[in-house]
């Protein structure tokens, strides 16, 4: 039985608690396409925070909830997910790219109109805020038009890999003890759960060939600033005479990221 069938029955869910007095805490279950597989998957939307649903069940289990016993002994959890992962394949299709053409600028309500998935219409405000990190945006009067930008996606992916790699080091001392390349492999494998092999691997390849060009130091955008901070950490450990070494290290890491994506993709296939 799919988890969403019979949802009128009481079930046990563990989810983040937003204690802000300015929010109502009312959640909405949405059926959206999984960003990697395209399969209909349930998400929870609470106070403009998108959360992905997971569940776990042991054989012959149930829950005692006060004076009530629920037959469904599954434990449901909801964890926050970066909505850009969810929107990437939608915006990739939405720009209607052909060959070397960059694609079309389109309004959000057009891009987010997905047959069989009305849940995306509840995410328009989230998409407008988040997708500016990875899209070109043009304003004509009061209307905004979006088009996915490959270079911005490259920066965003690079930052996500670096950020997750550093997070793993703080979660478990075993990560700090293992080889850096193995930690990078784990980070890419985790992100690979939310990414299609194509076209994102091709973008990683572009970054590998020209890392200095496609991973900018610019602080004109949030993504550029975040990537710049990551590169400044490297600069702080690099002498003036070691600039070529720094560049070689970035090229090697970019190559490793692409290589790890490829290995993760082959394991899933």
XYZ file of C-alpha atoms in Angstrom:
269
model
C 0.000 0.000 0.000
C 1.347 3.434 -0.882
C 1.906 5.633 2.133
C -0.642 8.190 0.892
C -3.500 5.684 0.654
C -5.841 5.798 3.596
C -4.278 8.974 4.979
C -7.476 9.750 6.900
C -6.175 7.237 9.471
C -4.030 8.610 12.304
C -0.314 8.171 11.665
C 2.889 9.125 13.444
C 5.051 11.803 11.819
C 8.298 13.330 13.084
C 8.977 16.705 11.478
C 10.834 19.952 12.269
C 8.991 22.171 14.746
C 8.748 25.799 13.742
C 8.236 27.785 16.926
C 7.818 31.130 15.177
C 4.729 32.965 16.367
C 4.270 34.443 12.886
C 3.481 31.068 11.305
C 0.446 28.807 11.591
C 2.258 25.477 11.279
C -0.424 24.026 8.990
C 1.031 21.517 6.540
C -0.021 20.481 3.055
C 0.864 17.184 1.392
C 1.976 17.624 -2.215
C 2.580 15.049 -4.919
C 5.607 16.161 -6.967
C 7.971 14.543 -9.431
C 11.124 13.145 -7.867
C 14.012 15.207 -9.324
C 16.047 12.127 -10.279
C 13.474 9.492 -11.252
C 10.466 11.607 -12.200
C 8.249 9.267 -10.138
C 5.396 10.820 -8.153
C 6.696 11.416 -4.626
C 5.090 12.964 -1.568
C 6.408 16.167 -0.011
C 5.208 18.212 2.928
C 4.852 21.984 2.673
C 4.763 23.849 5.994
C 5.086 27.637 6.236
C 6.809 27.873 2.829
C 9.356 25.214 3.811
C 9.416 22.166 1.539
C 10.137 18.846 3.248
C 10.608 15.383 1.794
C 8.802 12.405 3.322
C 10.384 9.130 4.413
C 8.973 6.142 6.235
C 10.216 3.071 8.066
C 8.298 0.007 9.277
C 9.169 -3.099 11.223
C 7.078 -6.269 10.713
C 3.938 -6.577 12.833
C 4.143 -3.127 14.395
C 1.557 -0.574 15.488
C 1.418 2.597 17.566
C -0.312 3.377 20.851
C -1.306 7.040 20.689
C -3.029 7.941 23.940
C -6.133 5.757 24.089
C -5.947 5.027 20.361
C -4.166 2.233 18.515
C -3.194 2.844 14.899
C -2.635 -0.220 12.738
C -0.075 1.545 10.583
C 3.122 0.988 12.562
C 5.277 2.902 10.122
C 7.341 5.838 11.375
C 7.085 8.803 9.029
C 9.691 11.560 8.982
C 9.869 14.866 7.136
C 13.150 16.676 6.525
C 13.808 19.973 4.779
C 15.054 19.793 1.211
C 16.559 22.528 -0.946
C 13.711 23.301 -3.384
C 16.191 24.004 -6.183
C 16.767 20.247 -6.429
C 13.030 19.743 -6.971
C 12.744 22.550 -9.516
C 15.865 21.866 -11.609
C 14.327 19.272 -13.980
C 11.152 21.364 -14.272
C 13.077 24.483 -15.282
C 15.357 22.451 -17.569
C 12.303 21.269 -19.494
C 10.631 24.656 -19.193
C 13.289 26.580 -21.099
C 12.591 24.410 -24.199
C 16.242 24.311 -25.150
C 17.155 22.997 -28.599
C 20.756 22.236 -29.519
C 23.060 25.130 -28.669
C 20.112 27.460 -28.152
C 19.934 28.872 -24.604
C 16.196 28.373 -24.474
C 13.265 30.661 -23.773
C 12.421 33.052 -20.971
C 9.085 32.079 -19.486
C 6.869 33.096 -16.600
C 6.730 30.939 -13.493
C 3.092 29.960 -13.850
C 3.891 28.549 -17.305
C 7.008 26.656 -16.178
C 5.293 25.236 -13.102
C 2.194 24.027 -14.952
C 2.855 20.271 -14.951
C 0.182 17.841 -16.143
C -0.913 15.507 -13.355
C 0.966 17.452 -10.677
C -1.148 20.405 -9.480
C 0.975 20.574 -6.321
C 3.556 22.726 -8.082
C 1.063 25.606 -8.118
C 1.467 25.861 -4.339
C 5.220 26.435 -4.766
C 5.231 29.518 -6.983
C 6.431 31.883 -4.253
C 9.185 29.473 -3.206
C 10.284 29.033 -6.821
C 10.428 32.802 -7.388
C 12.769 33.264 -4.424
C 14.998 30.210 -4.804
C 15.387 29.848 -8.561
C 16.897 33.315 -8.989
C 20.124 31.670 -7.787
C 20.298 29.482 -10.887
C 18.277 31.433 -13.450
C 18.507 34.529 -15.565
C 15.595 36.790 -14.684
C 14.112 39.519 -16.841
C 11.494 41.956 -15.613
C 9.028 43.521 -18.022
C 6.682 45.799 -16.185
C 5.363 43.845 -13.212
C 6.096 40.458 -14.802
C 9.202 38.310 -14.287
C 10.549 35.840 -16.837
C 12.934 33.017 -15.907
C 15.421 30.939 -17.874
C 17.756 28.358 -16.348
C 21.399 29.478 -16.566
C 23.976 26.699 -16.941
C 26.831 28.735 -15.455
C 24.790 29.540 -12.355
C 23.827 25.890 -11.978
C 27.527 24.961 -12.159
C 28.328 27.399 -9.343
C 25.431 26.137 -7.275
C 26.439 22.476 -7.726
C 30.062 23.263 -6.905
C 29.034 25.049 -3.721
C 26.686 22.231 -2.717
C 29.435 19.618 -3.083
C 31.915 21.709 -1.070
C 29.331 22.536 1.586
C 28.219 18.940 2.029
C 31.798 17.715 2.142
C 32.507 20.070 5.051
C 29.260 19.087 6.788
C 30.145 15.398 6.640
C 33.402 16.133 8.453
C 31.458 17.561 11.394
C 28.927 14.725 11.571
C 31.231 11.785 12.157
C 34.866 11.564 13.217
C 35.321 8.709 10.743
C 34.936 11.212 7.896
C 37.752 13.322 9.337
C 39.993 10.250 9.429
C 39.327 9.016 5.913
C 40.890 10.245 2.681
C 39.516 13.533 1.356
C 38.646 11.921 -1.964
C 36.487 9.349 -0.181
C 34.633 12.098 1.672
C 34.103 13.872 -1.626
C 32.776 10.641 -3.104
C 30.270 10.323 -0.257
C 29.137 13.925 -0.735
C 28.610 13.465 -4.459
C 26.776 10.166 -3.926
C 24.329 11.905 -1.585
C 23.700 14.745 -4.024
C 23.409 12.192 -6.814
C 20.178 10.984 -5.197
C 18.576 14.247 -6.301
C 20.175 14.807 -9.709
C 19.759 13.362 -13.168
C 22.954 12.228 -14.860
C 22.130 14.360 -17.888
C 22.576 17.295 -18.313
C 24.272 17.996 -14.989
C 27.302 15.774 -15.634
C 27.978 17.757 -18.772
C 27.964 20.953 -16.715
C 30.418 19.444 -14.249
C 32.668 18.594 -17.212
C 32.586 22.241 -18.323
C 33.584 23.297 -14.820
C 36.416 20.763 -14.807
C 37.899 22.178 -18.017
C 37.701 25.842 -16.992
C 37.311 26.030 -13.193
C 38.574 29.602 -12.825
C 36.146 30.810 -15.493
C 33.050 28.952 -14.335
C 33.534 29.164 -10.548
C 33.763 32.942 -10.152
C 34.990 35.010 -7.226
C 32.256 37.543 -7.906
C 30.094 38.601 -4.964
C 27.343 39.884 -7.217
C 25.141 36.895 -6.346
C 24.636 34.703 -3.299
C 26.004 31.699 -5.161
C 29.091 33.567 -6.313
C 29.698 34.768 -2.754
C 29.346 31.284 -1.310
C 31.736 29.798 -3.853
C 34.133 32.681 -3.263
C 34.218 31.889 0.461
C 35.082 28.289 -0.299
C 37.916 29.359 -2.612
C 39.183 31.926 -0.085
C 39.744 29.091 2.386
C 42.104 27.597 -0.161
C 43.727 30.988 -0.791
C 44.435 31.396 2.913
C 46.557 28.265 2.858
C 48.293 29.197 -0.406
C 51.361 31.427 -0.670
C 51.741 33.951 -3.430
C 54.299 31.725 -5.058
C 51.870 28.820 -4.993
C 49.151 30.212 -7.244
C 49.727 27.537 -9.864
C 49.426 24.891 -7.161
C 46.123 26.370 -6.024
C 44.782 26.326 -9.575
C 45.934 22.740 -10.069
C 44.207 21.738 -6.826
C 40.933 23.315 -7.952
C 41.173 21.580 -11.321
C 41.868 18.269 -9.581
C 38.936 18.704 -7.203
C 36.635 19.682 -10.068
C 37.790 16.594 -11.968
C 37.190 14.468 -8.863
C 33.658 15.862 -8.523
C 32.870 14.924 -12.109
C 34.456 11.515 -11.642
C 32.462 10.862 -8.479
C 29.220 11.869 -10.200
C 30.004 9.372 -12.954
C 30.719 6.587 -10.442
C 27.562 7.366 -8.484
C 25.528 7.318 -11.706
C 26.969 3.932 -12.721
C 26.166 2.447 -9.306
C 22.530 3.592 -9.580
C 22.223 2.156 -13.082
